[in-house]
């Protein structure tokens, strides 16, 4: 799963901002201006991290591996970002 967002000029006025992803299911790597800024663990159910105000590009890469392909939990094996990505919440 790949998400990239141009956020030029949307973050002015503060030194840093927070990003919260309240529901995530797998490893995530966050790139800011093309450089690794944050890495989550596969056991994290939600993540929150700070980004500087001079951020031009925010990229969130989420691994989509290890789905259950049999049994009663088949329909409940969701992966990726499962909720909104929140800015300063």
Short mmCIF file of C-alpha atoms in Angstrom, two decimals:
data_model
loop_
_atom_site.label_atom_id
_atom_site.label_comp_id
_atom_site.label_asym_id
_atom_site.label_seq_id
_atom_site.Cartn_x
_atom_site.Cartn_y
_atom_site.Cartn_z
CA UNK A 1 0.00 0.00 0.00
CA UNK A 2 1.46 3.36 -0.96
CA UNK A 3 0.20 6.81 -0.05
CA UNK A 4 1.92 10.07 -0.94
CA UNK A 5 0.68 13.54 -0.19
CA UNK A 6 2.00 16.93 -1.25
CA UNK A 7 1.46 19.24 1.71
CA UNK A 8 3.32 22.34 0.55
CA UNK A 9 2.26 25.48 2.48
CA UNK A 10 -0.30 23.63 4.62
CA UNK A 11 1.92 23.42 7.71
CA UNK A 12 2.99 27.00 8.26
CA UNK A 13 2.70 28.75 11.62
CA UNK A 14 4.03 26.08 14.01
CA UNK A 15 7.42 24.50 14.56
CA UNK A 16 6.11 20.95 14.33
CA UNK A 17 2.87 19.09 13.79
CA UNK A 18 1.55 15.70 14.82
CA UNK A 19 0.20 12.99 12.56
CA UNK A 20 -2.01 10.28 14.07
CA UNK A 21 -3.20 7.10 12.40
CA UNK A 22 -5.66 5.62 14.92
CA UNK A 23 -5.97 2.20 13.25
CA UNK A 24 -3.19 0.51 11.30
CA UNK A 25 -2.55 -3.17 10.67
CA UNK A 26 1.03 -3.92 9.63
CA UNK A 27 4.45 -2.27 9.38
CA UNK A 28 4.55 1.37 8.28
CA UNK A 29 7.41 3.55 7.09
CA UNK A 30 6.93 7.32 6.99
CA UNK A 31 9.08 9.40 4.66
CA UNK A 32 9.35 13.16 4.98
CA UNK A 33 10.82 14.95 1.98
CA UNK A 34 12.07 11.58 0.72
CA UNK A 35 13.88 10.52 3.93
CA UNK A 36 12.82 7.91 6.50
CA UNK A 37 11.33 9.73 9.48
CA UNK A 38 9.40 7.04 11.39
CA UNK A 39 9.04 3.26 11.35
CA UNK A 40 6.27 1.43 13.17
CA UNK A 41 6.25 -2.16 14.38
CA UNK A 42 3.83 -4.79 13.13
CA UNK A 43 2.40 -4.99 16.66
CA UNK A 44 1.41 -1.29 16.71
CA UNK A 45 -2.37 -0.83 16.43
CA UNK A 46 -2.09 2.95 16.06
CA UNK A 47 0.78 5.36 15.48
CA UNK A 48 1.53 8.99 16.22
CA UNK A 49 4.60 10.96 15.21
CA UNK A 50 5.78 14.55 14.87
CA UNK A 51 6.68 16.23 11.57
CA UNK A 52 8.52 19.53 11.10
CA UNK A 53 6.74 22.57 9.67
CA UNK A 54 9.05 22.63 6.62
CA UNK A 55 7.67 19.28 5.41
CA UNK A 56 6.92 19.42 1.69
CA UNK A 57 6.09 15.77 1.00
CA UNK A 58 4.71 13.17 3.39
CA UNK A 59 4.80 9.57 2.17
CA UNK A 60 3.33 6.65 4.14
CA UNK A 61 4.30 3.14 3.03
CA UNK A 62 2.35 0.30 4.67
CA UNK A 63 3.31 -3.33 4.22
CA UNK A 64 0.42 -5.58 3.20
CA UNK A 65 1.65 -9.03 4.17
CA UNK A 66 0.49 -12.09 6.09
CA UNK A 67 -3.23 -12.33 5.49
CA UNK A 68 -5.12 -15.30 6.86
CA UNK A 69 -6.44 -17.27 3.88
CA UNK A 70 -8.59 -19.87 5.62
CA UNK A 71 -10.90 -20.42 8.59
CA UNK A 72 -13.52 -18.37 10.42
CA UNK A 73 -11.36 -15.21 10.69
CA UNK A 74 -10.94 -14.90 6.92
CA UNK A 75 -13.25 -11.88 6.66
CA UNK A 76 -11.59 -10.10 9.60
CA UNK A 77 -7.98 -10.07 8.39
CA UNK A 78 -7.76 -6.44 7.32
CA UNK A 79 -4.40 -4.84 6.52
CA UNK A 80 -3.08 -1.35 5.85
CA UNK A 81 -4.41 1.98 7.13
CA UNK A 82 -7.84 1.18 8.57
CA UNK A 83 -8.96 4.67 9.57
CA UNK A 84 -8.31 8.34 8.85
CA UNK A 85 -4.90 9.99 8.91
CA UNK A 86 -5.26 12.94 11.30
CA UNK A 87 -3.23 16.17 11.40
CA UNK A 88 -2.82 17.85 14.83
CA UNK A 89 -5.54 15.81 16.55
#
